[in-house]
């Protein structure tokens, strides 16, 4: 893919934290490693740092390509780079892999130094609060007192909000895209079906499949197929696949007949080859647990009382998994606290996945907002 | 910036008129804020803290480019996103005449804010009357649309609006009537092009 605005070749970096991390669950992670990438230059006062928080299956590889694999383009390459909406000529952009992840930061597939074995089922539950604390630690390590902006979509958007509540002084602008202040019962239900697909896979072995030399591929594949359906809209699926048949005629068996089946199975297979099932379980739980209003009698406005950041909240009209209505409730809480907030509802047909896509208006909004940030 | 603002107060006398009614540092909600220039003006001249509400995509983008808070929302569905009594002023500038649900928006303005400010083109302006008399819908500086493409569905005169307020428990605090950058005091319903009202709950 030729992309003249791309940041080009990037290299992941790794930092070890040996101070124990107390997790929301009560568990303690004695030490952990965090991988991240950076693009652009941190200015002398450290005032131009932008943190990108990833969603369920994302990671630290946000923009650019790897020297040894030029096809591995960062997941938000259309948004971040020189001259792009999040302009690396102005900002020092950091992509981070959350702990519990499977792309280099300490997670269930990592080796537990205490046992010299994979963590597997022993890896503790991690939440957005825990991640917020790791972001603060990373900022300190990089010499950043306050992020100019923290940006994320979906679970990433929830991580942004959590940081704004956990460490209000650390974040000047929060860009929350296609997110919600908590999951609905329907959303938790989808997550649980995905988890059940993984957990009931005979190759799962209670999460310790590494030592059994197996991978719960079938479960992870199903989980991803289900998830994928919910990230698209009915319209975009109809438009892209309709009832189109692969061979042109019905074959009256259970093989792939409709193009949508082919697409979903392909997506499921691809994902099952690349992603760790335990991480998928953890990430879905982090989504389920996110609910900053829980400690405030379900009063989201009270939960946001401590926030100080300026907010940009964006939603997509066709996103039924994190609908505009959910974003509006975030906006309401911000307004109730008289925080600076702007909100736009972007008309797209691509469902929840819209936040990853290149839509001109969407990108113009982010560009306009980022341009106004004083560094 | 100061230079730009002073030229804005000359080119947009309506901005200066509204600004004269607003206490510095107050909380302002600007409904149908367009590209946000009024709110920007109020922020920079009076240090107000405010939000604009706008439905149009291009205007929402323009607001972000102008560095003001904007909430994309349809005014016709009310102001449920805003707490009662959370603003000192709720402004509806040259938008009233394009609203379907006039009664609701006035009530909502006075729910969310302590005071409301509306501006609208006076349909009773003599040139409008003359054009109607000559057999045509008026087209003018304040009513720049043809009858077939106008967004204005609820045009009114000063008299109409004042009657409306009387019937809807709305107490008018102040009125100003302008023609260009001139204030009109003599027969305003005839000579005024643009009407400004500041009002509160009775």
PDB file of N, CA and C in Angstrom, chain A residues 122-178:
ATOM      1  N   UNK A 122      -3.516 -18.026  35.444  1.00  0.00           N
ATOM      2  CA  UNK A 122      -3.094 -17.289  36.635  1.00  0.00           C
ATOM      3  C   UNK A 122      -2.993 -15.787  36.404  1.00  0.00           C
ATOM      4  N   UNK A 123      -3.073 -15.390  35.157  1.00  0.00           N
ATOM      5  CA  UNK A 123      -2.946 -13.943  34.935  1.00  0.00           C
ATOM      6  C   UNK A 123      -4.173 -13.249  35.523  1.00  0.00           C
ATOM      7  N   UNK A 124      -3.945 -12.213  36.332  1.00  0.00           N
ATOM      8  CA  UNK A 124      -5.095 -11.576  36.991  1.00  0.00           C
ATOM      9  C   UNK A 124      -5.978 -10.809  36.007  1.00  0.00           C
ATOM     10  N   UNK A 125      -7.206 -10.587  36.427  1.00  0.00           N
ATOM     11  CA  UNK A 125      -8.113  -9.726  35.660  1.00  0.00           C
ATOM     12  C   UNK A 125      -7.541  -8.310  35.654  1.00  0.00           C
ATOM     13  N   UNK A 126      -7.587  -7.680  34.507  1.00  0.00           N
ATOM     14  CA  UNK A 126      -7.144  -6.286  34.452  1.00  0.00           C
ATOM     15  C   UNK A 126      -8.323  -5.426  34.000  1.00  0.00           C
ATOM     16  N   UNK A 127      -8.369  -4.204  34.494  1.00  0.00           N
ATOM     17  CA  UNK A 127      -9.478  -3.311  34.164  1.00  0.00           C
ATOM     18  C   UNK A 127      -8.934  -2.002  33.601  1.00  0.00           C
ATOM     19  N   UNK A 128      -9.833  -1.177  33.145  1.00  0.00           N
ATOM     20  CA  UNK A 128      -9.412   0.119  32.600  1.00  0.00           C
ATOM     21  C   UNK A 128      -8.724   0.975  33.664  1.00  0.00           C
ATOM     22  N   UNK A 129      -9.094   0.769  34.929  1.00  0.00           N
ATOM     23  CA  UNK A 129      -8.429   1.522  36.015  1.00  0.00           C
ATOM     24  C   UNK A 129      -6.961   1.101  36.094  1.00  0.00           C
ATOM     25  N   UNK A 130      -6.734  -0.211  35.984  1.00  0.00           N
ATOM     26  CA  UNK A 130      -5.346  -0.703  36.019  1.00  0.00           C
ATOM     27  C   UNK A 130      -4.558  -0.144  34.835  1.00  0.00           C
ATOM     28  N   UNK A 131      -5.190  -0.130  33.696  1.00  0.00           N
ATOM     29  CA  UNK A 131      -4.501   0.412  32.522  1.00  0.00           C
ATOM     30  C   UNK A 131      -4.192   1.894  32.717  1.00  0.00           C
ATOM     31  N   UNK A 132      -5.149   2.618  33.287  1.00  0.00           N
ATOM     32  CA  UNK A 132      -4.927   4.045  33.510  1.00  0.00           C
ATOM     33  C   UNK A 132      -3.655   4.251  34.334  1.00  0.00           C
ATOM     34  N   UNK A 133      -3.486   3.403  35.351  1.00  0.00           N
ATOM     35  CA  UNK A 133      -2.290   3.528  36.192  1.00  0.00           C
ATOM     36  C   UNK A 133      -1.025   3.218  35.379  1.00  0.00           C
ATOM     37  N   UNK A 134      -1.116   2.236  34.483  1.00  0.00           N
ATOM     38  CA  UNK A 134       0.066   1.929  33.656  1.00  0.00           C
ATOM     39  C   UNK A 134       0.374   3.086  32.695  1.00  0.00           C
ATOM     40  N   UNK A 135      -0.651   3.788  32.243  1.00  0.00           N
ATOM     41  CA  UNK A 135      -0.411   4.930  31.353  1.00  0.00           C
ATOM     42  C   UNK A 135       0.330   6.036  32.120  1.00  0.00           C
ATOM     43  N   UNK A 136      -0.072   6.224  33.386  1.00  0.00           N
ATOM     44  CA  UNK A 136       0.582   7.243  34.216  1.00  0.00           C
ATOM     45  C   UNK A 136       2.058   6.879  34.394  1.00  0.00           C
ATOM     46  N   UNK A 137       2.292   5.610  34.661  1.00  0.00           N
ATOM     47  CA  UNK A 137       3.687   5.161  34.858  1.00  0.00           C
ATOM     48  C   UNK A 137       4.502   5.337  33.580  1.00  0.00           C
ATOM     49  N   UNK A 138       3.885   5.018  32.472  1.00  0.00           N
ATOM     50  CA  UNK A 138       4.602   5.160  31.198  1.00  0.00           C
ATOM     51  C   UNK A 138       4.914   6.635  30.931  1.00  0.00           C
ATOM     52  N   UNK A 139       3.932   7.497  31.231  1.00  0.00           N
ATOM     53  CA  UNK A 139       4.139   8.936  31.040  1.00  0.00           C
ATOM     54  C   UNK A 139       5.338   9.405  31.861  1.00  0.00           C
ATOM     55  N   UNK A 140       5.381   8.945  33.105  1.00  0.00           N
ATOM     56  CA  UNK A 140       6.503   9.331  33.978  1.00  0.00           C
ATOM     57  C   UNK A 140       7.824   8.862  33.394  1.00  0.00           C
ATOM     58  N   UNK A 141       7.815   7.661  32.891  1.00  0.00           N
ATOM     59  CA  UNK A 141       9.033   7.091  32.305  1.00  0.00           C
ATOM     60  C   UNK A 141       9.497   7.904  31.096  1.00  0.00           C
ATOM     61  N   UNK A 142       8.533   8.423  30.352  1.00  0.00           N
ATOM     62  CA  UNK A 142       8.873   9.163  29.134  1.00  0.00           C
ATOM     63  C   UNK A 142       9.068  10.659  29.390  1.00  0.00           C
ATOM     64  N   UNK A 143       8.925  11.066  30.639  1.00  0.00           N
ATOM     65  CA  UNK A 143       9.116  12.481  30.969  1.00  0.00           C
ATOM     66  C   UNK A 143       7.943  13.357  30.558  1.00  0.00           C
ATOM     67  N   UNK A 144       6.745  12.781  30.622  1.00  0.00           N
ATOM     68  CA  UNK A 144       5.544  13.539  30.237  1.00  0.00           C
ATOM     69  C   UNK A 144       4.703  13.781  31.485  1.00  0.00           C
ATOM     70  N   UNK A 145       4.568  15.046  31.836  1.00  0.00           N
ATOM     71  CA  UNK A 145       3.791  15.362  33.023  1.00  0.00           C
ATOM     72  C   UNK A 145       2.292  15.263  32.741  1.00  0.00           C
ATOM     73  N   UNK A 146       1.943  15.734  31.561  1.00  0.00           N
ATOM     74  CA  UNK A 146       0.525  15.748  31.189  1.00  0.00           C
ATOM     75  C   UNK A 146       0.407  15.476  29.688  1.00  0.00           C
ATOM     76  N   UNK A 147      -0.482  14.562  29.343  1.00  0.00           N
ATOM     77  CA  UNK A 147      -0.724  14.323  27.921  1.00  0.00           C
ATOM     78  C   UNK A 147      -1.497  15.512  27.339  1.00  0.00           C
ATOM     79  N   UNK A 148      -1.056  15.984  26.177  1.00  0.00           N
ATOM     80  CA  UNK A 148      -1.818  17.023  25.486  1.00  0.00           C
ATOM     81  C   UNK A 148      -3.197  16.467  25.146  1.00  0.00           C
ATOM     82  N   UNK A 149      -3.217  15.214  24.716  1.00  0.00           N
ATOM     83  CA  UNK A 149      -4.491  14.556  24.412  1.00  0.00           C
ATOM     84  C   UNK A 149      -4.342  13.051  24.595  1.00  0.00           C
ATOM     85  N   UNK A 150      -5.449  12.418  24.943  1.00  0.00           N
ATOM     86  CA  UNK A 150      -5.509  10.962  24.967  1.00  0.00           C
ATOM     87  C   UNK A 150      -6.705  10.590  24.103  1.00  0.00           C
ATOM     88  N   UNK A 151      -6.470   9.686  23.176  1.00  0.00           N
ATOM     89  CA  UNK A 151      -7.466   9.411  22.140  1.00  0.00           C
ATOM     90  C   UNK A 151      -7.739   7.913  22.072  1.00  0.00           C
ATOM     91  N   UNK A 152      -9.010   7.550  21.916  1.00  0.00           N
ATOM     92  CA  UNK A 152      -9.310   6.139  21.741  1.00  0.00           C
ATOM     93  C   UNK A 152     -10.727   5.910  21.282  1.00  0.00           C
ATOM     94  N   UNK A 153     -10.932   4.788  20.594  1.00  0.00           N
ATOM     95  CA  UNK A 153     -12.262   4.391  20.149  1.00  0.00           C
ATOM     96  C   UNK A 153     -12.691   3.119  20.846  1.00  0.00           C
ATOM     97  N   UNK A 154     -14.014   2.978  21.059  1.00  0.00           N
ATOM     98  CA  UNK A 154     -14.564   1.764  21.658  1.00  0.00           C
ATOM     99  C   UNK A 154     -13.969   1.547  23.054  1.00  0.00           C
ATOM    100  N   UNK A 155     -13.420   0.377  23.334  1.00  0.00           N
ATOM    101  CA  UNK A 155     -12.777   0.149  24.634  1.00  0.00           C
ATOM    102  C   UNK A 155     -11.667   1.183  24.856  1.00  0.00           C
ATOM    103  N   UNK A 156     -11.036   1.611  23.778  1.00  0.00           N
ATOM    104  CA  UNK A 156     -10.014   2.658  23.880  1.00  0.00           C
ATOM    105  C   UNK A 156     -10.613   3.965  24.389  1.00  0.00           C
ATOM    106  N   UNK A 157     -11.831   4.271  23.955  1.00  0.00           N
ATOM    107  CA  UNK A 157     -12.524   5.476  24.414  1.00  0.00           C
ATOM    108  C   UNK A 157     -12.847   5.387  25.906  1.00  0.00           C
ATOM    109  N   UNK A 158     -13.196   4.165  26.328  1.00  0.00           N
ATOM    110  CA  UNK A 158     -13.451   3.967  27.763  1.00  0.00           C
ATOM    111  C   UNK A 158     -12.157   4.157  28.552  1.00  0.00           C
ATOM    112  N   UNK A 159     -11.052   3.682  27.996  1.00  0.00           N
ATOM    113  CA  UNK A 159      -9.751   3.852  28.664  1.00  0.00           C
ATOM    114  C   UNK A 159      -9.401   5.330  28.780  1.00  0.00           C
ATOM    115  N   UNK A 160      -9.759   6.099  27.760  1.00  0.00           N
ATOM    116  CA  UNK A 160      -9.514   7.544  27.793  1.00  0.00           C
ATOM    117  C   UNK A 160     -10.296   8.171  28.955  1.00  0.00           C
ATOM    118  N   UNK A 161     -11.591   7.825  29.032  1.00  0.00           N
ATOM    119  CA  UNK A 161     -12.421   8.375  30.116  1.00  0.00           C
ATOM    120  C   UNK A 161     -11.863   7.965  31.479  1.00  0.00           C
ATOM    121  N   UNK A 162     -11.450   6.706  31.557  1.00  0.00           N
ATOM    122  CA  UNK A 162     -10.948   6.228  32.840  1.00  0.00           C
ATOM    123  C   UNK A 162      -9.710   7.000  33.281  1.00  0.00           C
ATOM    124  N   UNK A 163      -8.835   7.287  32.336  1.00  0.00           N
ATOM    125  CA  UNK A 163      -7.631   8.054  32.681  1.00  0.00           C
ATOM    126  C   UNK A 163      -8.014   9.463  33.136  1.00  0.00           C
ATOM    127  N   UNK A 164      -9.020  10.032  32.473  1.00  0.00           N
ATOM    128  CA  UNK A 164      -9.463  11.382  32.838  1.00  0.00           C
ATOM    129  C   UNK A 164     -10.024  11.413  34.263  1.00  0.00           C
ATOM    130  N   UNK A 165     -10.519  10.261  34.733  1.00  0.00           N
ATOM    131  CA  UNK A 165     -11.056  10.179  36.091  1.00  0.00           C
ATOM    132  C   UNK A 165      -9.990   9.740  37.086  1.00  0.00           C
ATOM    133  N   UNK A 166      -9.113   8.872  36.637  1.00  0.00           N
ATOM    134  CA  UNK A 166      -8.085   8.305  37.520  1.00  0.00           C
ATOM    135  C   UNK A 166      -6.972   9.313  37.794  1.00  0.00           C
ATOM    136  N   UNK A 167      -6.585  10.049  36.783  1.00  0.00           N
ATOM    137  CA  UNK A 167      -5.474  10.990  36.924  1.00  0.00           C
ATOM    138  C   UNK A 167      -5.808  12.279  36.175  1.00  0.00           C
ATOM    139  N   UNK A 168      -6.774  13.053  36.728  1.00  0.00           N
ATOM    140  CA  UNK A 168      -7.295  14.224  36.014  1.00  0.00           C
ATOM    141  C   UNK A 168      -6.215  15.217  35.573  1.00  0.00           C
ATOM    142  N   UNK A 169      -5.140  15.293  36.370  1.00  0.00           N
ATOM    143  CA  UNK A 169      -4.086  16.273  36.060  1.00  0.00           C
ATOM    144  C   UNK A 169      -3.231  15.835  34.876  1.00  0.00           C
ATOM    145  N   UNK A 170      -3.365  14.574  34.520  1.00  0.00           N
ATOM    146  CA  UNK A 170      -2.468  14.018  33.509  1.00  0.00           C
ATOM    147  C   UNK A 170      -2.983  14.190  32.082  1.00  0.00           C
ATOM    148  N   UNK A 171      -4.157  14.712  31.931  1.00  0.00           N
ATOM    149  CA  UNK A 171      -4.795  14.695  30.605  1.00  0.00           C
ATOM    150  C   UNK A 171      -5.483  16.018  30.326  1.00  0.00           C
ATOM    151  N   UNK A 172      -5.037  16.677  29.259  1.00  0.00           N
ATOM    152  CA  UNK A 172      -5.568  18.009  28.936  1.00  0.00           C
ATOM    153  C   UNK A 172      -6.772  17.896  28.014  1.00  0.00           C
ATOM    154  N   UNK A 173      -6.700  17.023  27.047  1.00  0.00           N
ATOM    155  CA  UNK A 173      -7.820  16.811  26.132  1.00  0.00           C
ATOM    156  C   UNK A 173      -8.112  15.309  26.023  1.00  0.00           C
ATOM    157  N   UNK A 174      -9.389  14.985  26.032  1.00  0.00           N
ATOM    158  CA  UNK A 174      -9.802  13.583  25.921  1.00  0.00           C
ATOM    159  C   UNK A 174     -10.668  13.434  24.678  1.00  0.00           C
ATOM    160  N   UNK A 175     -10.251  12.561  23.780  1.00  0.00           N
ATOM    161  CA  UNK A 175     -11.080  12.314  22.592  1.00  0.00           C
ATOM    162  C   UNK A 175     -11.645  10.903  22.704  1.00  0.00           C
ATOM    163  N   UNK A 176     -12.957  10.861  22.872  1.00  0.00           N
ATOM    164  CA  UNK A 176     -13.659   9.613  23.173  1.00  0.00           C
ATOM    165  C   UNK A 176     -14.542   9.268  21.977  1.00  0.00           C
ATOM    166  N   UNK A 177     -14.204   8.199  21.291  1.00  0.00           N
ATOM    167  CA  UNK A 177     -14.885   7.888  20.031  1.00  0.00           C
ATOM    168  C   UNK A 177     -15.625   6.556  20.130  1.00  0.00           C
ATOM    169  N   UNK A 178     -16.863   6.536  19.666  1.00  0.00           N
ATOM    170  CA  UNK A 178     -17.661   5.303  19.609  1.00  0.00           C
ATOM    171  C   UNK A 178     -17.583   4.519  20.908  1.00  0.00           C
TER     172      UNK A 178
END
